[in-house]
């Protein structure tokens, strides 16, 4: 490597590390300009490093180190951690986390439950939505942390850190299985959104991706129990991977592996048993109902439907539009599942399109929701998720000290450009 080129390479590496470090440890989410400049710098460095891929050991170690550097502070872009700690504290005190709304416990003198923690909750008027597998991790983090929020956060980080490393290695093995370059896995490993949302902001999609990749890998290796465990634990972590089961069942019928989908559903159900009772079912049902009827963030089809609803009804009729879009989503997922089996698409390609359809009809699309698409896209040869991983971060620009208001033009840019790239890719692959 010539000296001049080597200097440029290490300059981009330094910019990449410093930018991610700054977002994870210094920049608050309402500091719009600083956040935008830092993420653009991180993504520019990411593109340069991955285009060259001249020192793979350095790239892998960079991914390890930059994640460790995010252990230095509490999450700055997300406040979900405080609900994790709240739920874990309730469990530590022998209280079912789905029993009551958070405010009920404020004056009951429960160790670790106080007004300081309560004020940091982002959904204090709603029941928790996290399944028992997550709740177990919350309990472990609180038990280890002993009241220190950073220690609790880093306990969860260690688990997500390990999941990221595992995802990287499963991704490499799957790429080799599909006769693709294993080095494509670095596009996932060093993606700024992946690093910031998982190790930085503690979102459990990182664990879901690990389990899904394990499920795909063992499916391809015809290890039914291991594959079912992977998909089942993914369901136990986030519930959303339930949308993959129809395809896995149909594909399994064709390949005599249908038992994988059945076992995955059973394993997912087993993970619910530790907290499964009438209280859990009632509270979770209410939370899911509120999610589809009340929550809205960075949506595409829903925002168009909402605008039409304003024109017809004169108000935001999300209570009707949300469930209606859910029906469209389910029908579309079933159709794509059937098409994927009939056309013999790979598992990764079909799951990629299934999740994309779900997100297109969803009323809420947070940045970390799209990250599974990155791994699935690399396996199936689609790059639009990488474009989306840059554009969706722009939604953080809506945060202000006084609240949140996302300009419409940002959403338009995000979905128009991502959609165009998807259409171009689909057209080129069809040819």
PDB file of C-alpha atoms in Angstrom, residues 74-348:
ATOM      1  CA  UNK A  74     -25.613   5.260  28.812  1.00  0.00           C
ATOM      2  CA  UNK A  75     -27.555   5.292  25.507  1.00  0.00           C
ATOM      3  CA  UNK A  76     -27.994   8.817  24.192  1.00  0.00           C
ATOM      4  CA  UNK A  77     -30.330   8.197  21.249  1.00  0.00           C
ATOM      5  CA  UNK A  78     -32.819   5.932  23.010  1.00  0.00           C
ATOM      6  CA  UNK A  79     -34.460   5.800  26.433  1.00  0.00           C
ATOM      7  CA  UNK A  80     -35.694   2.200  26.169  1.00  0.00           C
ATOM      8  CA  UNK A  81     -33.030   1.169  28.688  1.00  0.00           C
ATOM      9  CA  UNK A  82     -35.006   2.683  31.544  1.00  0.00           C
ATOM     10  CA  UNK A  83     -38.030   0.482  30.826  1.00  0.00           C
ATOM     11  CA  UNK A  84     -35.652  -2.496  30.757  1.00  0.00           C
ATOM     12  CA  UNK A  85     -34.357  -1.523  34.200  1.00  0.00           C
ATOM     13  CA  UNK A  86     -37.895  -0.839  35.477  1.00  0.00           C
ATOM     14  CA  UNK A  87     -39.168  -4.258  34.382  1.00  0.00           C
ATOM     15  CA  UNK A  88     -36.032  -6.007  35.660  1.00  0.00           C
ATOM     16  CA  UNK A  89     -36.382  -4.272  39.033  1.00  0.00           C
ATOM     17  CA  UNK A  90     -39.977  -5.427  39.363  1.00  0.00           C
ATOM     18  CA  UNK A  91     -38.924  -9.008  38.617  1.00  0.00           C
ATOM     19  CA  UNK A  92     -36.098  -8.770  41.124  1.00  0.00           C
ATOM     20  CA  UNK A  93     -38.682  -7.800  43.740  1.00  0.00           C
ATOM     21  CA  UNK A  94     -40.951 -10.710  42.780  1.00  0.00           C
ATOM     22  CA  UNK A  95     -43.490  -8.562  40.913  1.00  0.00           C
ATOM     23  CA  UNK A  96     -44.974  -9.618  37.558  1.00  0.00           C
ATOM     24  CA  UNK A  97     -43.945  -6.823  35.096  1.00  0.00           C
ATOM     25  CA  UNK A  98     -47.284  -7.056  33.250  1.00  0.00           C
ATOM     26  CA  UNK A  99     -49.350  -6.743  36.439  1.00  0.00           C
ATOM     27  CA  UNK A 100     -49.894  -2.969  36.589  1.00  0.00           C
ATOM     28  CA  UNK A 101     -48.963   0.277  34.849  1.00  0.00           C
ATOM     29  CA  UNK A 102     -45.658   1.789  36.063  1.00  0.00           C
ATOM     30  CA  UNK A 103     -47.239   4.630  38.057  1.00  0.00           C
ATOM     31  CA  UNK A 104     -48.922   2.108  40.355  1.00  0.00           C
ATOM     32  CA  UNK A 105     -45.610   1.216  41.995  1.00  0.00           C
ATOM     33  CA  UNK A 106     -44.226   4.700  42.628  1.00  0.00           C
ATOM     34  CA  UNK A 107     -45.239   5.050  46.272  1.00  0.00           C
ATOM     35  CA  UNK A 108     -44.951   1.417  47.319  1.00  0.00           C
ATOM     36  CA  UNK A 109     -41.334   1.754  48.551  1.00  0.00           C
ATOM     37  CA  UNK A 110     -40.004  -0.895  46.182  1.00  0.00           C
ATOM     38  CA  UNK A 111     -36.224  -1.015  46.112  1.00  0.00           C
ATOM     39  CA  UNK A 112     -34.959   0.508  42.862  1.00  0.00           C
ATOM     40  CA  UNK A 113     -38.345   1.965  41.843  1.00  0.00           C
ATOM     41  CA  UNK A 114     -38.264   5.747  42.205  1.00  0.00           C
ATOM     42  CA  UNK A 115     -39.336   9.000  40.572  1.00  0.00           C
ATOM     43  CA  UNK A 116     -35.973   9.529  38.871  1.00  0.00           C
ATOM     44  CA  UNK A 117     -36.296   6.265  36.960  1.00  0.00           C
ATOM     45  CA  UNK A 118     -40.017   6.793  36.358  1.00  0.00           C
ATOM     46  CA  UNK A 119     -39.450  10.194  34.734  1.00  0.00           C
ATOM     47  CA  UNK A 120     -37.108   8.593  32.190  1.00  0.00           C
ATOM     48  CA  UNK A 121     -39.681   6.050  30.980  1.00  0.00           C
ATOM     49  CA  UNK A 122     -40.881   6.738  27.440  1.00  0.00           C
ATOM     50  CA  UNK A 123     -44.157   4.765  27.698  1.00  0.00           C
ATOM     51  CA  UNK A 124     -45.108   5.151  31.316  1.00  0.00           C
ATOM     52  CA  UNK A 125     -48.834   5.088  30.510  1.00  0.00           C
ATOM     53  CA  UNK A 126     -48.617   1.721  28.749  1.00  0.00           C
ATOM     54  CA  UNK A 127     -47.993  -1.838  29.816  1.00  0.00           C
ATOM     55  CA  UNK A 128     -44.616  -3.271  28.934  1.00  0.00           C
ATOM     56  CA  UNK A 129     -44.349  -5.049  25.564  1.00  0.00           C
ATOM     57  CA  UNK A 130     -41.230  -7.146  26.141  1.00  0.00           C
ATOM     58  CA  UNK A 131     -41.602 -10.965  26.151  1.00  0.00           C
ATOM     59  CA  UNK A 132     -40.285 -13.173  28.997  1.00  0.00           C
ATOM     60  CA  UNK A 133     -36.959 -13.944  27.288  1.00  0.00           C
ATOM     61  CA  UNK A 134     -36.175 -10.230  27.277  1.00  0.00           C
ATOM     62  CA  UNK A 135     -37.490  -9.886  30.804  1.00  0.00           C
ATOM     63  CA  UNK A 136     -35.020 -12.522  31.960  1.00  0.00           C
ATOM     64  CA  UNK A 137     -32.178 -10.472  30.489  1.00  0.00           C
ATOM     65  CA  UNK A 138     -33.558  -7.356  32.205  1.00  0.00           C
ATOM     66  CA  UNK A 139     -33.620  -9.217  35.520  1.00  0.00           C
ATOM     67  CA  UNK A 140     -30.018 -10.357  35.040  1.00  0.00           C
ATOM     68  CA  UNK A 141     -28.888  -6.820  34.190  1.00  0.00           C
ATOM     69  CA  UNK A 142     -30.562  -5.336  37.262  1.00  0.00           C
ATOM     70  CA  UNK A 143     -29.229  -8.093  39.512  1.00  0.00           C
ATOM     71  CA  UNK A 144     -25.695  -7.518  38.263  1.00  0.00           C
ATOM     72  CA  UNK A 145     -26.054  -3.727  38.235  1.00  0.00           C
ATOM     73  CA  UNK A 146     -27.225  -3.387  41.842  1.00  0.00           C
ATOM     74  CA  UNK A 147     -28.672   0.061  41.154  1.00  0.00           C
ATOM     75  CA  UNK A 148     -25.927   1.230  38.789  1.00  0.00           C
ATOM     76  CA  UNK A 149     -27.653   1.954  35.484  1.00  0.00           C
ATOM     77  CA  UNK A 150     -24.453   1.894  33.453  1.00  0.00           C
ATOM     78  CA  UNK A 151     -23.539  -1.549  34.776  1.00  0.00           C
ATOM     79  CA  UNK A 152     -27.040  -2.785  33.912  1.00  0.00           C
ATOM     80  CA  UNK A 153     -26.744  -1.267  30.446  1.00  0.00           C
ATOM     81  CA  UNK A 154     -23.358  -2.881  29.886  1.00  0.00           C
ATOM     82  CA  UNK A 155     -24.645  -6.273  31.021  1.00  0.00           C
ATOM     83  CA  UNK A 156     -27.216  -6.089  28.218  1.00  0.00           C
ATOM     84  CA  UNK A 157     -24.518  -4.763  25.891  1.00  0.00           C
ATOM     85  CA  UNK A 158     -22.365  -7.815  26.516  1.00  0.00           C
ATOM     86  CA  UNK A 159     -25.209 -10.057  25.378  1.00  0.00           C
ATOM     87  CA  UNK A 160     -25.880  -7.968  22.258  1.00  0.00           C
ATOM     88  CA  UNK A 161     -22.127  -7.708  21.617  1.00  0.00           C
ATOM     89  CA  UNK A 162     -21.875 -11.493  21.644  1.00  0.00           C
ATOM     90  CA  UNK A 163     -24.923 -11.729  19.368  1.00  0.00           C
ATOM     91  CA  UNK A 164     -23.275  -9.343  16.876  1.00  0.00           C
ATOM     92  CA  UNK A 165     -20.117 -11.445  16.785  1.00  0.00           C
ATOM     93  CA  UNK A 166     -22.214 -14.586  16.335  1.00  0.00           C
ATOM     94  CA  UNK A 167     -24.244 -12.944  13.540  1.00  0.00           C
ATOM     95  CA  UNK A 168     -21.019 -12.024  11.744  1.00  0.00           C
ATOM     96  CA  UNK A 169     -19.769 -15.605  11.766  1.00  0.00           C
ATOM     97  CA  UNK A 170     -23.130 -17.118  10.762  1.00  0.00           C
ATOM     98  CA  UNK A 171     -23.323 -14.543   7.982  1.00  0.00           C
ATOM     99  CA  UNK A 172     -19.910 -15.562   6.684  1.00  0.00           C
ATOM    100  CA  UNK A 173     -20.816 -19.254   6.749  1.00  0.00           C
ATOM    101  CA  UNK A 174     -24.075 -18.616   4.912  1.00  0.00           C
ATOM    102  CA  UNK A 175     -22.348 -16.487   2.271  1.00  0.00           C
ATOM    103  CA  UNK A 176     -19.903 -19.332   1.652  1.00  0.00           C
ATOM    104  CA  UNK A 177     -22.823 -21.772   1.474  1.00  0.00           C
ATOM    105  CA  UNK A 178     -24.464 -19.567  -1.177  1.00  0.00           C
ATOM    106  CA  UNK A 179     -21.186 -19.283  -3.143  1.00  0.00           C
ATOM    107  CA  UNK A 180     -20.764 -15.608  -2.304  1.00  0.00           C
ATOM    108  CA  UNK A 181     -17.721 -13.823  -0.932  1.00  0.00           C
ATOM    109  CA  UNK A 182     -17.620 -14.180   2.874  1.00  0.00           C
ATOM    110  CA  UNK A 183     -16.112 -10.689   2.979  1.00  0.00           C
ATOM    111  CA  UNK A 184     -19.583  -9.287   2.273  1.00  0.00           C
ATOM    112  CA  UNK A 185     -20.240  -9.877   5.972  1.00  0.00           C
ATOM    113  CA  UNK A 186     -18.131  -6.801   6.768  1.00  0.00           C
ATOM    114  CA  UNK A 187     -20.863  -4.631   5.255  1.00  0.00           C
ATOM    115  CA  UNK A 188     -22.979  -5.770   8.187  1.00  0.00           C
ATOM    116  CA  UNK A 189     -20.232  -5.894  10.806  1.00  0.00           C
ATOM    117  CA  UNK A 190     -19.137  -2.273  10.319  1.00  0.00           C
ATOM    118  CA  UNK A 191     -22.459  -0.688   9.396  1.00  0.00           C
ATOM    119  CA  UNK A 192     -22.845   2.415  11.630  1.00  0.00           C
ATOM    120  CA  UNK A 193     -26.570   1.837  12.194  1.00  0.00           C
ATOM    121  CA  UNK A 194     -25.944  -1.757  13.303  1.00  0.00           C
ATOM    122  CA  UNK A 195     -23.302  -0.674  15.810  1.00  0.00           C
ATOM    123  CA  UNK A 196     -25.189   2.320  17.188  1.00  0.00           C
ATOM    124  CA  UNK A 197     -28.598   0.674  17.537  1.00  0.00           C
ATOM    125  CA  UNK A 198     -27.453  -2.602  19.073  1.00  0.00           C
ATOM    126  CA  UNK A 199     -24.359  -2.056  21.208  1.00  0.00           C
ATOM    127  CA  UNK A 200     -25.102   1.650  21.548  1.00  0.00           C
ATOM    128  CA  UNK A 201     -28.852   1.877  22.053  1.00  0.00           C
ATOM    129  CA  UNK A 202     -29.519  -1.702  23.253  1.00  0.00           C
ATOM    130  CA  UNK A 203     -32.183  -2.776  20.789  1.00  0.00           C
ATOM    131  CA  UNK A 204     -32.885  -6.484  20.775  1.00  0.00           C
ATOM    132  CA  UNK A 205     -33.167  -6.828  17.003  1.00  0.00           C
ATOM    133  CA  UNK A 206     -29.465  -7.658  17.317  1.00  0.00           C
ATOM    134  CA  UNK A 207     -30.368 -10.835  19.191  1.00  0.00           C
ATOM    135  CA  UNK A 208     -33.204 -11.562  16.751  1.00  0.00           C
ATOM    136  CA  UNK A 209     -30.812 -11.377  13.786  1.00  0.00           C
ATOM    137  CA  UNK A 210     -28.418 -13.808  15.461  1.00  0.00           C
ATOM    138  CA  UNK A 211     -31.188 -16.350  16.047  1.00  0.00           C
ATOM    139  CA  UNK A 212     -32.656 -15.933  12.541  1.00  0.00           C
ATOM    140  CA  UNK A 213     -29.258 -16.380  10.864  1.00  0.00           C
ATOM    141  CA  UNK A 214     -28.665 -19.464  13.014  1.00  0.00           C
ATOM    142  CA  UNK A 215     -32.087 -20.757  11.992  1.00  0.00           C
ATOM    143  CA  UNK A 216     -31.338 -20.231   8.286  1.00  0.00           C
ATOM    144  CA  UNK A 217     -27.878 -21.784   8.540  1.00  0.00           C
ATOM    145  CA  UNK A 218     -29.060 -24.943  10.255  1.00  0.00           C
ATOM    146  CA  UNK A 219     -32.051 -25.166   7.906  1.00  0.00           C
ATOM    147  CA  UNK A 220     -29.629 -25.249   4.976  1.00  0.00           C
ATOM    148  CA  UNK A 221     -27.552 -27.878   6.783  1.00  0.00           C
ATOM    149  CA  UNK A 222     -30.696 -29.960   7.397  1.00  0.00           C
ATOM    150  CA  UNK A 223     -30.299 -29.792  11.188  1.00  0.00           C
ATOM    151  CA  UNK A 224     -33.964 -29.466  12.022  1.00  0.00           C
ATOM    152  CA  UNK A 225     -33.804 -29.090  15.809  1.00  0.00           C
ATOM    153  CA  UNK A 226     -31.093 -26.442  15.690  1.00  0.00           C
ATOM    154  CA  UNK A 227     -32.932 -24.559  12.958  1.00  0.00           C
ATOM    155  CA  UNK A 228     -36.197 -24.682  14.909  1.00  0.00           C
ATOM    156  CA  UNK A 229     -34.383 -23.470  18.043  1.00  0.00           C
ATOM    157  CA  UNK A 230     -32.973 -20.511  16.120  1.00  0.00           C
ATOM    158  CA  UNK A 231     -36.308 -19.387  14.713  1.00  0.00           C
ATOM    159  CA  UNK A 232     -38.136 -20.217  17.946  1.00  0.00           C
ATOM    160  CA  UNK A 233     -35.801 -18.112  20.087  1.00  0.00           C
ATOM    161  CA  UNK A 234     -36.083 -15.283  17.557  1.00  0.00           C
ATOM    162  CA  UNK A 235     -39.851 -15.386  18.099  1.00  0.00           C
ATOM    163  CA  UNK A 236     -39.327 -15.492  21.857  1.00  0.00           C
ATOM    164  CA  UNK A 237     -37.186 -12.372  21.649  1.00  0.00           C
ATOM    165  CA  UNK A 238     -39.384 -10.147  19.500  1.00  0.00           C
ATOM    166  CA  UNK A 239     -42.590 -11.996  18.378  1.00  0.00           C
ATOM    167  CA  UNK A 240     -42.283 -10.360  14.934  1.00  0.00           C
ATOM    168  CA  UNK A 241     -40.471 -13.379  13.369  1.00  0.00           C
ATOM    169  CA  UNK A 242     -43.822 -15.158  13.603  1.00  0.00           C
ATOM    170  CA  UNK A 243     -44.422 -13.647  10.144  1.00  0.00           C
ATOM    171  CA  UNK A 244     -41.762 -16.025   8.758  1.00  0.00           C
ATOM    172  CA  UNK A 245     -43.530 -19.217   9.850  1.00  0.00           C
ATOM    173  CA  UNK A 246     -46.037 -19.485   6.952  1.00  0.00           C
ATOM    174  CA  UNK A 247     -43.176 -19.481   4.442  1.00  0.00           C
ATOM    175  CA  UNK A 248     -41.104 -21.928   6.478  1.00  0.00           C
ATOM    176  CA  UNK A 249     -44.095 -24.256   6.696  1.00  0.00           C
ATOM    177  CA  UNK A 250     -44.842 -24.093   2.953  1.00  0.00           C
ATOM    178  CA  UNK A 251     -41.188 -24.489   2.044  1.00  0.00           C
ATOM    179  CA  UNK A 252     -40.911 -27.302   4.572  1.00  0.00           C
ATOM    180  CA  UNK A 253     -43.771 -29.164   2.911  1.00  0.00           C
ATOM    181  CA  UNK A 254     -41.883 -29.026  -0.347  1.00  0.00           C
ATOM    182  CA  UNK A 255     -38.555 -30.079   1.171  1.00  0.00           C
ATOM    183  CA  UNK A 256     -39.829 -32.392   3.910  1.00  0.00           C
ATOM    184  CA  UNK A 257     -38.762 -29.967   6.623  1.00  0.00           C
ATOM    185  CA  UNK A 258     -42.199 -28.706   7.663  1.00  0.00           C
ATOM    186  CA  UNK A 259     -41.528 -29.854  11.223  1.00  0.00           C
ATOM    187  CA  UNK A 260     -39.065 -26.947  11.629  1.00  0.00           C
ATOM    188  CA  UNK A 261     -41.850 -24.354  11.479  1.00  0.00           C
ATOM    189  CA  UNK A 262     -44.005 -26.333  13.940  1.00  0.00           C
ATOM    190  CA  UNK A 263     -41.131 -26.800  16.390  1.00  0.00           C
ATOM    191  CA  UNK A 264     -40.150 -23.123  16.053  1.00  0.00           C
ATOM    192  CA  UNK A 265     -43.682 -22.093  17.021  1.00  0.00           C
ATOM    193  CA  UNK A 266     -43.650 -24.476  19.994  1.00  0.00           C
ATOM    194  CA  UNK A 267     -40.244 -23.225  21.182  1.00  0.00           C
ATOM    195  CA  UNK A 268     -41.443 -19.638  20.834  1.00  0.00           C
ATOM    196  CA  UNK A 269     -44.475 -20.515  22.960  1.00  0.00           C
ATOM    197  CA  UNK A 270     -42.307 -22.248  25.571  1.00  0.00           C
ATOM    198  CA  UNK A 271     -40.288 -19.025  26.034  1.00  0.00           C
ATOM    199  CA  UNK A 272     -43.528 -17.317  27.072  1.00  0.00           C
ATOM    200  CA  UNK A 273     -44.370 -19.833  29.793  1.00  0.00           C
ATOM    201  CA  UNK A 274     -42.394 -18.243  32.692  1.00  0.00           C
ATOM    202  CA  UNK A 275     -44.729 -15.221  32.688  1.00  0.00           C
ATOM    203  CA  UNK A 276     -47.701 -16.679  30.843  1.00  0.00           C
ATOM    204  CA  UNK A 277     -50.944 -16.136  32.732  1.00  0.00           C
ATOM    205  CA  UNK A 278     -54.153 -14.156  32.337  1.00  0.00           C
ATOM    206  CA  UNK A 279     -52.381 -10.945  33.335  1.00  0.00           C
ATOM    207  CA  UNK A 280     -49.695 -11.406  30.686  1.00  0.00           C
ATOM    208  CA  UNK A 281     -52.210 -12.153  27.943  1.00  0.00           C
ATOM    209  CA  UNK A 282     -54.422  -9.204  28.860  1.00  0.00           C
ATOM    210  CA  UNK A 283     -51.585  -6.672  29.167  1.00  0.00           C
ATOM    211  CA  UNK A 284     -49.742  -7.862  26.047  1.00  0.00           C
ATOM    212  CA  UNK A 285     -52.966  -7.808  24.032  1.00  0.00           C
ATOM    213  CA  UNK A 286     -53.672  -4.255  25.173  1.00  0.00           C
ATOM    214  CA  UNK A 287     -50.120  -3.190  24.318  1.00  0.00           C
ATOM    215  CA  UNK A 288     -50.278  -4.707  20.828  1.00  0.00           C
ATOM    216  CA  UNK A 289     -53.700  -3.159  20.239  1.00  0.00           C
ATOM    217  CA  UNK A 290     -52.365   0.265  21.223  1.00  0.00           C
ATOM    218  CA  UNK A 291     -49.329  -0.284  18.998  1.00  0.00           C
ATOM    219  CA  UNK A 292     -51.466  -0.772  15.895  1.00  0.00           C
ATOM    220  CA  UNK A 293     -54.142   1.787  16.807  1.00  0.00           C
ATOM    221  CA  UNK A 294     -52.180   4.616  18.451  1.00  0.00           C
ATOM    222  CA  UNK A 295     -48.452   4.608  17.632  1.00  0.00           C
ATOM    223  CA  UNK A 296     -47.160   6.196  14.446  1.00  0.00           C
ATOM    224  CA  UNK A 297     -43.605   6.984  13.400  1.00  0.00           C
ATOM    225  CA  UNK A 298     -41.802   7.222  10.054  1.00  0.00           C
ATOM    226  CA  UNK A 299     -44.412   5.213   8.170  1.00  0.00           C
ATOM    227  CA  UNK A 300     -44.875   5.083   4.393  1.00  0.00           C
ATOM    228  CA  UNK A 301     -48.196   3.559   3.296  1.00  0.00           C
ATOM    229  CA  UNK A 302     -49.833   4.488   6.588  1.00  0.00           C
ATOM    230  CA  UNK A 303     -48.990   8.192   6.257  1.00  0.00           C
ATOM    231  CA  UNK A 304     -50.502   8.214   2.761  1.00  0.00           C
ATOM    232  CA  UNK A 305     -53.612   6.468   4.082  1.00  0.00           C
ATOM    233  CA  UNK A 306     -53.726   8.884   7.009  1.00  0.00           C
ATOM    234  CA  UNK A 307     -53.701  11.865   4.635  1.00  0.00           C
ATOM    235  CA  UNK A 308     -56.590  10.330   2.703  1.00  0.00           C
ATOM    236  CA  UNK A 309     -58.350   9.707   6.021  1.00  0.00           C
ATOM    237  CA  UNK A 310     -58.012  13.387   6.967  1.00  0.00           C
ATOM    238  CA  UNK A 311     -59.597  14.284   3.635  1.00  0.00           C
ATOM    239  CA  UNK A 312     -62.514  11.871   4.136  1.00  0.00           C
ATOM    240  CA  UNK A 313     -63.102  11.993   7.909  1.00  0.00           C
ATOM    241  CA  UNK A 314     -61.498  15.282   8.897  1.00  0.00           C
ATOM    242  CA  UNK A 315     -59.339  13.631  11.575  1.00  0.00           C
ATOM    243  CA  UNK A 316     -56.624  10.976  12.054  1.00  0.00           C
ATOM    244  CA  UNK A 317     -58.515   7.681  11.882  1.00  0.00           C
ATOM    245  CA  UNK A 318     -55.587   5.470  12.921  1.00  0.00           C
ATOM    246  CA  UNK A 319     -57.958   3.236  14.910  1.00  0.00           C
ATOM    247  CA  UNK A 320     -59.386   2.063  11.575  1.00  0.00           C
ATOM    248  CA  UNK A 321     -56.407   2.501   9.259  1.00  0.00           C
ATOM    249  CA  UNK A 322     -53.875   0.684  11.487  1.00  0.00           C
ATOM    250  CA  UNK A 323     -55.767  -2.622  11.765  1.00  0.00           C
ATOM    251  CA  UNK A 324     -56.806  -2.401   8.089  1.00  0.00           C
ATOM    252  CA  UNK A 325     -53.188  -2.097   6.991  1.00  0.00           C
ATOM    253  CA  UNK A 326     -52.357  -5.056   9.246  1.00  0.00           C
ATOM    254  CA  UNK A 327     -54.816  -7.173   7.255  1.00  0.00           C
ATOM    255  CA  UNK A 328     -53.248  -6.031   3.972  1.00  0.00           C
ATOM    256  CA  UNK A 329     -49.833  -6.847   5.426  1.00  0.00           C
ATOM    257  CA  UNK A 330     -50.832 -10.378   6.476  1.00  0.00           C
ATOM    258  CA  UNK A 331     -52.414 -11.150   3.104  1.00  0.00           C
ATOM    259  CA  UNK A 332     -49.367  -9.798   1.250  1.00  0.00           C
ATOM    260  CA  UNK A 333     -46.992 -11.819   3.441  1.00  0.00           C
ATOM    261  CA  UNK A 334     -48.938 -15.006   2.719  1.00  0.00           C
ATOM    262  CA  UNK A 335     -48.863 -14.276  -1.020  1.00  0.00           C
ATOM    263  CA  UNK A 336     -45.109 -13.615  -1.009  1.00  0.00           C
ATOM    264  CA  UNK A 337     -44.564 -16.774   1.042  1.00  0.00           C
ATOM    265  CA  UNK A 338     -46.422 -18.820  -1.548  1.00  0.00           C
ATOM    266  CA  UNK A 339     -44.598 -17.131  -4.445  1.00  0.00           C
ATOM    267  CA  UNK A 340     -41.252 -17.702  -2.733  1.00  0.00           C
ATOM    268  CA  UNK A 341     -41.950 -21.421  -2.480  1.00  0.00           C
ATOM    269  CA  UNK A 342     -43.300 -21.719  -6.020  1.00  0.00           C
ATOM    270  CA  UNK A 343     -40.345 -19.859  -7.550  1.00  0.00           C
ATOM    271  CA  UNK A 344     -37.862 -21.623  -5.277  1.00  0.00           C
ATOM    272  CA  UNK A 345     -36.458 -18.427  -3.819  1.00  0.00           C
ATOM    273  CA  UNK A 346     -33.795 -18.757  -1.146  1.00  0.00           C
ATOM    274  CA  UNK A 347     -34.863 -18.431   2.487  1.00  0.00           C
ATOM    275  CA  UNK A 348     -32.968 -15.156   2.858  1.00  0.00           C
TER     276      UNK A 348
END
